[in-house]
XYZ file of C-alpha atoms in Angstrom:
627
model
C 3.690 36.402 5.952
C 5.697 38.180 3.170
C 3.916 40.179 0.401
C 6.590 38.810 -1.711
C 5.321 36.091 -3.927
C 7.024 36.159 -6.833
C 8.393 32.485 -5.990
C 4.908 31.326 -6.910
C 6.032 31.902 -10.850
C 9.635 30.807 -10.370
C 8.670 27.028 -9.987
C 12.310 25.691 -12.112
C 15.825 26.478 -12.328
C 17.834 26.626 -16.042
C 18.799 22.733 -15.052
C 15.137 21.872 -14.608
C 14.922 21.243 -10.902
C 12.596 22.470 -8.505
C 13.747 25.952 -7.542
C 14.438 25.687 -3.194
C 12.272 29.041 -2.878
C 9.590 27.208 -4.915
C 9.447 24.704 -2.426
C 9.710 26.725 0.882
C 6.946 28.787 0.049
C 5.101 25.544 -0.955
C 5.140 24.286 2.027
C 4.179 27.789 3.517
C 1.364 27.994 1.893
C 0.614 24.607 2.502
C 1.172 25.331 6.270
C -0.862 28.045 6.350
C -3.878 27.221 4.441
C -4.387 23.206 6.224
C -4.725 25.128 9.429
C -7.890 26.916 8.507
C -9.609 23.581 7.724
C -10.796 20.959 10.397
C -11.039 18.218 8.146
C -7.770 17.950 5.980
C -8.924 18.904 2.844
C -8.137 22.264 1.003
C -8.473 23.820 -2.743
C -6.062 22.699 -4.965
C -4.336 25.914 -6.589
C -2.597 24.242 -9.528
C -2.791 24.806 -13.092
C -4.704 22.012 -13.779
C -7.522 21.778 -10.609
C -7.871 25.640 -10.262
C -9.280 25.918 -6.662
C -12.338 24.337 -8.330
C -11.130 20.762 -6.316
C -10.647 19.678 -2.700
C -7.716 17.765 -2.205
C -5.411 16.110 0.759
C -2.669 18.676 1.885
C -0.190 15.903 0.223
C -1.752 15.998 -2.994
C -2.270 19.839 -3.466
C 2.012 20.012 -2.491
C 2.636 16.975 -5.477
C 0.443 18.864 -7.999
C 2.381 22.385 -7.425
C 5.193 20.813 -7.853
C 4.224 19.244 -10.795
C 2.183 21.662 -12.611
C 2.560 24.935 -10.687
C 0.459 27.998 -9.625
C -2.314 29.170 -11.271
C -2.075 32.437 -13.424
C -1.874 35.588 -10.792
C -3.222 34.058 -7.795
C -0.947 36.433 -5.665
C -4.102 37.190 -3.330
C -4.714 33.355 -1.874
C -8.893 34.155 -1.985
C -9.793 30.419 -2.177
C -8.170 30.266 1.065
C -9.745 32.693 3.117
C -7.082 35.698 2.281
C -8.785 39.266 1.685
C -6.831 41.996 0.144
C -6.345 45.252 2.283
C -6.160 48.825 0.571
C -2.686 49.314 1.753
C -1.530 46.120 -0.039
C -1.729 43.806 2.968
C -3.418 40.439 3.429
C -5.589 38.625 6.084
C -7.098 35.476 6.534
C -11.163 34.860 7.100
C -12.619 31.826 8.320
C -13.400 30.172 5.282
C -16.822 29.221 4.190
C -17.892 26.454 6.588
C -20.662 25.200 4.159
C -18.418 24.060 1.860
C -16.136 21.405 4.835
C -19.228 20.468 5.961
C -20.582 19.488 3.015
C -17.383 17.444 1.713
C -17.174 15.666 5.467
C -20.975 15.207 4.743
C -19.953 13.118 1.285
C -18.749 9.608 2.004
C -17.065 7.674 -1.014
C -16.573 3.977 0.047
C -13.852 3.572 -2.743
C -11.656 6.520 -1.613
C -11.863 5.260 2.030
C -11.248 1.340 0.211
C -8.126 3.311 -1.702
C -7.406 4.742 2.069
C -7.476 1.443 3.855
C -5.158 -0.221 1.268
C -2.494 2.062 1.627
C -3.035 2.572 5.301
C -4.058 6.443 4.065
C -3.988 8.590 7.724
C -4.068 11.909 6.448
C -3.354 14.012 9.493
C -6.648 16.765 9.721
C -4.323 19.201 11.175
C -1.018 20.919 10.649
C 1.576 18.292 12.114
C 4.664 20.975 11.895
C 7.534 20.707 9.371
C 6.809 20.130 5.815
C 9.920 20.535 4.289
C 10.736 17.992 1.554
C 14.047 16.721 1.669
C 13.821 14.411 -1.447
C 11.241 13.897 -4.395
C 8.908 10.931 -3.920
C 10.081 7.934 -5.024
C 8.669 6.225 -8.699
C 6.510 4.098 -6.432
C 5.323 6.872 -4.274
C 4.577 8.971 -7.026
C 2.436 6.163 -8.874
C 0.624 6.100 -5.597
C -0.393 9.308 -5.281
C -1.574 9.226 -8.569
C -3.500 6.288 -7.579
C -5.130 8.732 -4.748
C -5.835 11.570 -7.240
C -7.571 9.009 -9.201
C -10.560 9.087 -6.282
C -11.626 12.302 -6.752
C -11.684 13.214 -10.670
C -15.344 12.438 -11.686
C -15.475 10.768 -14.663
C -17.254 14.014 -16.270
C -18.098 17.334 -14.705
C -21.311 16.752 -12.515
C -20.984 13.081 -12.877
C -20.999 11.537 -9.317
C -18.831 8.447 -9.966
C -14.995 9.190 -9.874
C -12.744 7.169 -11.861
C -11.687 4.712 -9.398
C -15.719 3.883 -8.342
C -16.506 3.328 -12.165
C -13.884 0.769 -12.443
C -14.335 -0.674 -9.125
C -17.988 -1.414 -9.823
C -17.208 -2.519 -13.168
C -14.959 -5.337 -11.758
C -17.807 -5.954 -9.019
C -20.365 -6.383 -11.847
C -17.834 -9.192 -13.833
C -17.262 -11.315 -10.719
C -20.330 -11.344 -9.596
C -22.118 -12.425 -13.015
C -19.178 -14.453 -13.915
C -19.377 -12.121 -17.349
C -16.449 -12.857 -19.762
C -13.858 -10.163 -20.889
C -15.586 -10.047 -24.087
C -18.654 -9.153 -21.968
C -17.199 -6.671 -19.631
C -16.044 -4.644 -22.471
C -18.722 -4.026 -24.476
C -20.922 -3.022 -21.385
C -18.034 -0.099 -21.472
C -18.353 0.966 -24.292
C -21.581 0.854 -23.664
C -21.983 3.092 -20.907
C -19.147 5.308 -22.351
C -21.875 6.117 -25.046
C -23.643 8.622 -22.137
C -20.723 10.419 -21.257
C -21.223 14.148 -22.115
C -18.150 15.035 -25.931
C -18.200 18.410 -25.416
C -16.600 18.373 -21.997
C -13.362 16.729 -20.382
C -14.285 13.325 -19.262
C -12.577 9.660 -18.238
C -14.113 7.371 -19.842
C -14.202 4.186 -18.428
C -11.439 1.295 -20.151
C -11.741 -2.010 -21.236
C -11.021 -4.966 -18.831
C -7.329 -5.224 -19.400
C -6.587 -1.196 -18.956
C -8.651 -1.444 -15.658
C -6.174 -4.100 -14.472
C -3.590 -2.336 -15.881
C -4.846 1.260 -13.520
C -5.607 -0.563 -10.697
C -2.256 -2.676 -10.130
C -0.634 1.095 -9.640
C -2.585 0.456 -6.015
C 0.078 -2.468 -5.750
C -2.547 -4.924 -4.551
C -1.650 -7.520 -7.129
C -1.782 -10.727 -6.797
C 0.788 -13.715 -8.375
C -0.822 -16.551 -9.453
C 1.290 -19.446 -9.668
C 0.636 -23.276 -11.284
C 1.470 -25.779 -8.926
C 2.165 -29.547 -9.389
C -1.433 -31.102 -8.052
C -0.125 -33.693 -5.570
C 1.959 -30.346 -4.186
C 4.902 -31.623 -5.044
C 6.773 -28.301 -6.821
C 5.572 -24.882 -8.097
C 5.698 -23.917 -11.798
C 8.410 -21.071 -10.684
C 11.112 -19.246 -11.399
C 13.556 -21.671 -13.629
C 10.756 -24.509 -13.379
C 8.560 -21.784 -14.906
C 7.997 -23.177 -18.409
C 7.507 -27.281 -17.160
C 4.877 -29.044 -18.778
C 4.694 -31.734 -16.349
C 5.797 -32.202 -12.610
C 9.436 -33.369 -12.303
C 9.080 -35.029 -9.375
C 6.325 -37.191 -10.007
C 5.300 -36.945 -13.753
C 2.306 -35.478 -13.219
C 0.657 -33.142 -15.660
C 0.332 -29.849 -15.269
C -2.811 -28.283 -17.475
C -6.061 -29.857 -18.445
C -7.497 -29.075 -21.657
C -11.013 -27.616 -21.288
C -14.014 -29.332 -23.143
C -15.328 -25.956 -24.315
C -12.860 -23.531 -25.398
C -9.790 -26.429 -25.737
C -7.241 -24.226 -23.914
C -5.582 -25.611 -21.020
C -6.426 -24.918 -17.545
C -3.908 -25.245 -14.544
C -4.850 -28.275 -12.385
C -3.441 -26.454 -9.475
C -2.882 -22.977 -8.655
C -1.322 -21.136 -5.608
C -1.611 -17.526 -4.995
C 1.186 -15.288 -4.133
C 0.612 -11.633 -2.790
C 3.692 -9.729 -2.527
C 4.726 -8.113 0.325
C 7.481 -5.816 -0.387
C 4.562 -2.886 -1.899
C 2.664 -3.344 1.223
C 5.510 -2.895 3.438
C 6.411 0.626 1.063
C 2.643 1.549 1.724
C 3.259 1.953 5.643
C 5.555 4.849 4.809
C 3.339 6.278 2.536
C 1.237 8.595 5.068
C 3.542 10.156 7.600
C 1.132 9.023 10.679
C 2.009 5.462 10.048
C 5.690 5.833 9.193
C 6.534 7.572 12.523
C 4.467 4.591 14.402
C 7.115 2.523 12.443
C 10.033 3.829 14.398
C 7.998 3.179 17.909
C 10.081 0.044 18.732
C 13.154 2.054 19.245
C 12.275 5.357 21.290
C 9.381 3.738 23.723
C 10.646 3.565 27.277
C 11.459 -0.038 28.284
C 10.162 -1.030 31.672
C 12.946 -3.424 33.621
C 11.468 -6.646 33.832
C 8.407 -6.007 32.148
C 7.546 -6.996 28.320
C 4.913 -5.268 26.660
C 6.512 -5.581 22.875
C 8.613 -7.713 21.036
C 10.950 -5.227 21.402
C 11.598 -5.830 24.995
C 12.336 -9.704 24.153
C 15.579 -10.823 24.665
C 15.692 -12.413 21.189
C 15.355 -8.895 19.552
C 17.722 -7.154 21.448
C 19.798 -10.311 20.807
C 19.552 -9.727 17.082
C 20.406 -6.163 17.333
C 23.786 -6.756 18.857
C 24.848 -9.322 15.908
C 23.675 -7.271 13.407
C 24.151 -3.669 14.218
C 23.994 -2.052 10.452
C 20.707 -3.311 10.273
C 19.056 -2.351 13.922
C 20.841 1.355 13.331
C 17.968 2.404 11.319
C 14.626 2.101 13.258
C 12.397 1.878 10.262
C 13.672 -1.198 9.240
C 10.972 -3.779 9.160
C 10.929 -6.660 11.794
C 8.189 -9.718 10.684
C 6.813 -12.565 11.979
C 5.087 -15.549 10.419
C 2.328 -17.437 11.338
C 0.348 -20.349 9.428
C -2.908 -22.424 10.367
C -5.288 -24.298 8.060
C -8.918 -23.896 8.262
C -11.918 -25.328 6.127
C -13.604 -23.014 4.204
C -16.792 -24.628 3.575
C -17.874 -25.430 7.015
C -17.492 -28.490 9.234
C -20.261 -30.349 7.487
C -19.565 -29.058 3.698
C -16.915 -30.069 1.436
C -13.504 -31.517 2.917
C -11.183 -28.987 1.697
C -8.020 -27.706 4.061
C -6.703 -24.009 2.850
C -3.435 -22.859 4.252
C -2.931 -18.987 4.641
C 0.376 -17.667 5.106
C -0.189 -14.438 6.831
C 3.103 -11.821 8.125
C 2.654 -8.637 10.523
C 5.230 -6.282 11.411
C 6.383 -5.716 14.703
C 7.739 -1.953 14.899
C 4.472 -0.613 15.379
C 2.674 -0.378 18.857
C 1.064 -3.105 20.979
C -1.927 -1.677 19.702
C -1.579 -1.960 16.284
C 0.796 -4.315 15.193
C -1.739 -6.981 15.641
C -4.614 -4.758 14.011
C -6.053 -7.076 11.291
C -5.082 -4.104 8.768
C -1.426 -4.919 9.492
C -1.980 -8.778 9.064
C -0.515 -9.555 5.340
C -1.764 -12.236 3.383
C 1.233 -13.068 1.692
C 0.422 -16.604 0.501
C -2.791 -19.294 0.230
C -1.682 -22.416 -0.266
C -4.539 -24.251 -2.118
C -5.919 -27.879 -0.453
C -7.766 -30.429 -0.306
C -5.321 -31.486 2.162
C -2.913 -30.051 4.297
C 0.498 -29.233 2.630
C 2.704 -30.916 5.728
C 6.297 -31.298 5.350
C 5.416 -29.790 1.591
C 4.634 -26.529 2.515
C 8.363 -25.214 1.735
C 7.069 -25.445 -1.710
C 4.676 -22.641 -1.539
C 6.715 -20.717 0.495
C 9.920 -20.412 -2.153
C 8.116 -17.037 -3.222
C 8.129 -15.522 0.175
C 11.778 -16.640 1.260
C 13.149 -15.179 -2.092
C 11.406 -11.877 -1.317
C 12.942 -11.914 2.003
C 16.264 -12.617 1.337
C 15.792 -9.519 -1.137
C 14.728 -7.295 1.714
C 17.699 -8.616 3.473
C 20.732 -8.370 1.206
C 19.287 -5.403 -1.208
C 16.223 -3.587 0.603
C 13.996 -1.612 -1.661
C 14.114 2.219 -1.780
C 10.838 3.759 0.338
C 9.568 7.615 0.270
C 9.257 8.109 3.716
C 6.243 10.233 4.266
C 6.864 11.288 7.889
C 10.405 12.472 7.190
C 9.999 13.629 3.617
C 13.333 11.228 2.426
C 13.938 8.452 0.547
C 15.904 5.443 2.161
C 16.555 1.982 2.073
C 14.170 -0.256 3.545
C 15.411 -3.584 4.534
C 13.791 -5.979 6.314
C 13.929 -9.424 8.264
C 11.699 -12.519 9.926
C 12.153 -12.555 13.722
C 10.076 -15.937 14.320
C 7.210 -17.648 13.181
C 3.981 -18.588 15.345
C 1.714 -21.592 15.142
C 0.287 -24.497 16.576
C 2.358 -28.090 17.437
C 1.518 -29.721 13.697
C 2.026 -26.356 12.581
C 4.593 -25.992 14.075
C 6.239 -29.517 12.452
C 6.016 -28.298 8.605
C 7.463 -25.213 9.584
C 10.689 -25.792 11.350
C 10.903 -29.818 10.025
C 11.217 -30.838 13.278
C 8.775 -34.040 13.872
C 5.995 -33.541 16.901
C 5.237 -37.295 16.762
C 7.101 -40.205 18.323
C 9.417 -40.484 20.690
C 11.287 -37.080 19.789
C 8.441 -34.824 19.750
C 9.492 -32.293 22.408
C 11.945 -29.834 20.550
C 13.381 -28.838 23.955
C 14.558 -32.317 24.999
C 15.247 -33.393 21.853
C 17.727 -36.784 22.228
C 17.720 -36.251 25.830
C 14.191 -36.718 26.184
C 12.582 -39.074 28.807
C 8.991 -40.245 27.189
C 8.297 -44.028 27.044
C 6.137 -46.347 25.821
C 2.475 -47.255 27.350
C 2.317 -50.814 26.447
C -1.352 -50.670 26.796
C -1.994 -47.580 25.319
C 0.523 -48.202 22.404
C 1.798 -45.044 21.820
C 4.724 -42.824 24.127
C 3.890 -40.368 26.953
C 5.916 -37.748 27.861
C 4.517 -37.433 31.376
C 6.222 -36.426 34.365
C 8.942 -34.887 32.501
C 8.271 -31.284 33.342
C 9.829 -31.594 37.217
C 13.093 -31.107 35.980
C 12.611 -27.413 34.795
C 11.348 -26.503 37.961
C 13.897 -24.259 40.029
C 15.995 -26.260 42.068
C 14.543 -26.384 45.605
C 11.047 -26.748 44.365
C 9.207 -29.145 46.810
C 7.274 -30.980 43.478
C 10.821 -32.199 42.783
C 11.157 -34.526 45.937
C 7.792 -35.325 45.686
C 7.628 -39.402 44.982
C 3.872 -39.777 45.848
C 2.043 -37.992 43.563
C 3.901 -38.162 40.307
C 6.489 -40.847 39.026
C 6.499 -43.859 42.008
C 9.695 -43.539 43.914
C 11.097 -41.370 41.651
C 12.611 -37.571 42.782
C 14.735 -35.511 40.363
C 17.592 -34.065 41.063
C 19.013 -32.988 37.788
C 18.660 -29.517 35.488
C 16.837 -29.631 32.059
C 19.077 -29.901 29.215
C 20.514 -26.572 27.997
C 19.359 -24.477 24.692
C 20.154 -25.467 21.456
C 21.267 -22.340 19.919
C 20.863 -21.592 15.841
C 24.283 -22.267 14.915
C 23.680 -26.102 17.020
C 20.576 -26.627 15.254
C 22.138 -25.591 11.504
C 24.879 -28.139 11.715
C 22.234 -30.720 12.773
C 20.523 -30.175 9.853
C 23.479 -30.036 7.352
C 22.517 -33.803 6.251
C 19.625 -33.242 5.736
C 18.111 -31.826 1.910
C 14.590 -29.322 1.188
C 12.363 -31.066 -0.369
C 12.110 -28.395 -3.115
C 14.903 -30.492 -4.747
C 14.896 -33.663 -6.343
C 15.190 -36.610 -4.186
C 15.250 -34.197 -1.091
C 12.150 -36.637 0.189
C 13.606 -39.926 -0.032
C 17.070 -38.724 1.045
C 15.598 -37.271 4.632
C 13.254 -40.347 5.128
C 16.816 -42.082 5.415
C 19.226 -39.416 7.022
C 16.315 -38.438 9.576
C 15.364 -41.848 10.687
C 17.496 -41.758 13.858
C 16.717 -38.064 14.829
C 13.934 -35.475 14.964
C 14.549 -33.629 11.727
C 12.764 -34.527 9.214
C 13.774 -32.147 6.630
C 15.499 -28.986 5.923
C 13.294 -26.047 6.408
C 13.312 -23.530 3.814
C 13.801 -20.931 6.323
C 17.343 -22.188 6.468
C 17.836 -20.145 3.305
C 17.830 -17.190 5.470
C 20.990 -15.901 5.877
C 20.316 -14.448 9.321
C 18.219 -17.534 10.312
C 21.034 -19.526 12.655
C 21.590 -16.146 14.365
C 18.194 -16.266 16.016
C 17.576 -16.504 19.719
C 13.882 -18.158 18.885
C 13.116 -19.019 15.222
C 9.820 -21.168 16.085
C 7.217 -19.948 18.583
C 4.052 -21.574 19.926
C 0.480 -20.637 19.980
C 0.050 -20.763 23.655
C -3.794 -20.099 22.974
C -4.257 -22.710 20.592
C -2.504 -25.087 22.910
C -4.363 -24.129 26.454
C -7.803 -24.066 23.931
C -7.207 -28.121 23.257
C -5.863 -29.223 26.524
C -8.709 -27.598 28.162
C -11.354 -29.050 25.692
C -9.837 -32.691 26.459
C -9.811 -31.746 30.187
C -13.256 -31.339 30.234
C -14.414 -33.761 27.845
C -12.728 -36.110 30.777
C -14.327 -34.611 33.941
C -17.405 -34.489 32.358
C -17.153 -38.268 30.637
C -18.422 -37.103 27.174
C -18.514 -40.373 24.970
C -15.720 -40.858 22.176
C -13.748 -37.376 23.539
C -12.711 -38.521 27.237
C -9.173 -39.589 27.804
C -10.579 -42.252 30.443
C -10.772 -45.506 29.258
C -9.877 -48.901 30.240
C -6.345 -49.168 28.642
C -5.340 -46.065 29.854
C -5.833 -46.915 33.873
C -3.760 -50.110 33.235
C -0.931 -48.172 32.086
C -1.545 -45.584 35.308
C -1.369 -48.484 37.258
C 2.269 -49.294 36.404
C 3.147 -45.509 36.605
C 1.384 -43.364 39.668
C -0.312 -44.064 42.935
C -3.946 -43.687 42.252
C -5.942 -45.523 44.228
C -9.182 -43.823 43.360
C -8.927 -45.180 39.653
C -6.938 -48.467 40.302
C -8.880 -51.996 39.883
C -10.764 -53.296 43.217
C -10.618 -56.461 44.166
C -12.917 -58.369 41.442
C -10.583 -56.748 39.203
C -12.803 -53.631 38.019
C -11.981 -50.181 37.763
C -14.388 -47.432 39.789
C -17.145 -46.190 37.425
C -15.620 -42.871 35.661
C -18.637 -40.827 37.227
C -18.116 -41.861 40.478
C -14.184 -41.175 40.282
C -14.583 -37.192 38.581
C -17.765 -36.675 40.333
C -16.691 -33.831 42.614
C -14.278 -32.111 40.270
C -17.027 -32.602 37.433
C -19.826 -30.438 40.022
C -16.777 -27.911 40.209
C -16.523 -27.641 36.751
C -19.815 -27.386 35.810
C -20.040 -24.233 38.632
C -17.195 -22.860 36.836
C -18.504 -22.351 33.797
C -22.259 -21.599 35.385
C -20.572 -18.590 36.941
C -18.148 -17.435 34.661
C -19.369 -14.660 31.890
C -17.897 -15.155 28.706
């Protein structure tokens, strides 16, 4: 290393940029000094800290930039460098006591702080950390966010900033206490803190919202119409009532006479947590693992390998040049919060997860999004577009515009764009999603007009059995097989062939969202004779039609029902099996099944007689099976 430090003083030029020796001997020093330390952490030698605090490599680099080297600090002492008597310098271990002790320390509101901006510090030098660009605004408010969780309130005080106001907002929710309330306790507590000496006191309840949305972990709350018929939004923002069906839109409370929204959705957005996965350089080069893992032939282990992605790639090349654009997907169930047996109440989370990290992480609950929660009592159906107007204006955004990201891992700026490969759900899930009906006649989306379900007169309602032959290869034997499927019948025809994105746009073009006025009663008239229902917001899209797959289905939610209604028949569990009288009329007319058809005095066999072998297997099954 050079004795020649006089950089260290010569932090700006005459134009007031950072000087380029400045920052190479930065990030010497910085790659130098993280080595010595197993756990990350090392003594911040800006004007401000003084060696006196232990900070993230990161953060020690941002405040030298910012603020500069202490006074004289030539020898690096804090930092295990010992002068020699001919001028030289060399490195000790440095004082183990002091790591130990600040791995020993645990703060549950850094490590929160950590968690929400997917925080991996590496813990040892990584290689090159030369800085191409400045951090971005964003990134910048971010890392002031960080340095937030270790300044103590006061010097010796063992709450930092972030910890005071974290419990202070803990305290107010929990006690329900008003703003009013939550102030004066701060001002009360403020009382103790030490006037002679630097200290943070802690704000009042609006500042404390005002600090902690820097994290970016806001949350939109929009009024919605109560029957869930439109959202109090963008140009409909100042409505008083709905304007689709009159309704109102506040309540007037009985004890402070201000009005109170009858309905309210909430709106997370995504575009901040997207930003945060560049933020720590561990996380942004997992974000460009879709493009440079080796691709097995045949095999698919990632999204990636899909034919629909590398479909997407070869329309839209601009976008699939730069690996660390964002690819998303979608998925929606409902689920009641209070318990099978508590109040009736269906809540809808819309959550997205991006797909250019690993197999191993993408699907980590940390990179599940909650980007919407659509409020009940009942399920939004065919209404759900409402809620999701947010969301597909955000995307488009990310599409057309992008949003400029500090990329920690490459030490650059860019422009981060990004898109919605599919969505995932369940078969009614599935419906209000992509508008196309799962009931009736038309239900299968693959068949579409060409479907083959009829009517079971005695059941009253259609079957779709027995059409699954025909996308068997063609020389399958279970197509000539006229015994033990249709009577008499053998196919000898293909299934019909894909309806590609641009097919299924024009299909739609009569159709209107239901975001717009008379968009309900107009597809109740134009979809009567098809299996659209509606217009699916996700039309909007401008990349939607080029899709290979735009809907996909939870195969595990699927397999979980038909094997619960399997079983519920083998076993004859009352009011869940699919045997019942009706039902073996209309087999009768269909299949050869002489075990289940009516004797001769007109009766059918008793349903424990006809399932009682394959009920002893099942029974074996899941006496043997481990789960």
């Amino acid at each position: 290393m050079s004795n020649n430090r006089s950089w260290m003083y010569k932090r700006l030029e005459r134009r007031g940029c950072l000087n380029d020796d400045f920052k190479e001997g930065v990030n010497e020093f910085i790659q130098t000094t993280v080595t010595l330390y197993s756990n990350g952490v090392i003594a911040c030698s800006c004007r401000k800290c003084k060696n006196r605090k232990w900070l993230t490599w990161d953060i020690v680099r941002q405040h030298l930039f910012e603020k500069g080297f202490i006074d004289d600090y030539y020898v690096w002492a804090a930092h295990g460098e010992t002068p020699n008597s001919n001028g030289l310098v060399y490195f000790d271990q440095p004082n183990s006591s002091h790591c130990n002790a600040s791995e020993a320390q645990y703060d549950p509101y850094k490590s929160m702080f950590e968690d929400a901006v997917r925080n991996e510090f590496p813990t040892e030098n990584q290689g090159d950390f030369l800085v191409s660009d400045e951090p971005s605004a964003a990134a910048k408010k971010m890392y002031e966010m960080l340095d937030m969780t270790s300044q103590p309130c006061f010097e010796g005080c063992p709450m930092t900033e972030l910890s005071a106001m974290s419990e202070m907002l803990n305290i107010k929710t929990e006690m329900n206490l008003s703003e009013a309330a939550t102030d004066r306790i701060a001002q009360f507590v403020n009382r103790f803190s030490p006037t002679k000496i630097p200290n943070r006191p802690i704000p009042n309840f609006n500042k404390i919202k005002r600090k902690l949305s820097l994290l970016g972990m806001t949350s939109q709350s929009i009024d919605c119409c109560q029957k869930g018929c439109m959202i109090y939004w963008n140009g409909d923002s100042e409505l008083m009532e709905c304007k689709f069906c009159g309704g109102a839109r506040y309540r007037i409370s009985k004890q402070t006479k201000k009005p109170i929204p009858l309905a309210r959705m909430e709106y997370f957005p995504l575009t901040p947590r997207l930003q945060r996965l560049y933020a720590s350089d561990t996380t942004a080069e997992k974000m460009r693992w879709h493009k440079v893992h080796h691709r097995e032939e045949g095999v698919m282990q990632h999204p990636s390998d899909a034919k629909a992605w590398i479909h997407f790639d070869n329309l839209h090349p601009d976008f699939a040049e730069d690996p660390r654009n964002v690819r998303l997907g979608l998925c929606s169930d409902g689920f009641q919060p209070f318990g099978q047996f508590g109040q009736k109440y269906s809540c809808w989370p819309i959550i997205v997860t991006p797909y250019n990290l690993p197999p191993g992480r993408c699907m980590k609950q940390q990179f599940l999004f909650l980007s919407i929660l659509v409020p009940g009592r009942k399920k939004p159906t065919k209404g759900i577009d409402v809620y999701l107007q947010p969301l597909i204006e955000e995307l488009k955004q990310l599409w057309e515009v992008g949003v400029v990201t500090y990329d920690a891992f490459s030490r650059e700026n860019f422009n981060m764009r990004a898109m919605l490969l599919w969505t995932i759900s369940d078969f009614p899930a599935y419906a209000m999603l992509s508008g196309w009906s799962t009931k009736g006649k038309f239900a299968c989306p693959c068949c579409a007009e060409f479907t083959e379900a009829f009517w079971l007169s005695h059941s009253k309602k259609h079957s779709w059995f027995d059409n699954h032959r025909k996308f068997l290869p063609g020389d399958h034997p279970f197509r000539f097989d006229n015994e033990n499927f249709t009577k008499g019948k053998s196919i000898f025809y293909g299934p019909p062939l894909p309806r590609d994105g641009s097919y299924c746009y024009d299909e739609v073009g009569s159709l209107m969202p239901v975001t717009e006025l008379g968009g309900i009663e107009h597809n109740k008239i134009a979809g009567k004779d098809i299996g659209w229902k509606k217009r699916s917001i996700f039309w909007d899209l401008p990349y939607w039609k080029d899709l290979l797959v735009r809907h996909n289905l939870d195969v595990m939610h699927i397999e979980k029902n038909f094997i619960e209604n399997m079983f519920y028949t083998i076993l004859g569990v009352p009011g869940k099996s699919k045997d019942h009288a009706k039902g073996r009329m209309d087999m009768e007319q269909i299949c050869h099944r002489p075990s289940i058809e009516r004797d001769s005095h007109e009766k059918f066999p008793n349903q424990h007689i006809c399932y009682q072998n394959k009920s002893k297997f099942s029974r074996n099954c899941l006496k043997t099976n481990q789960v």
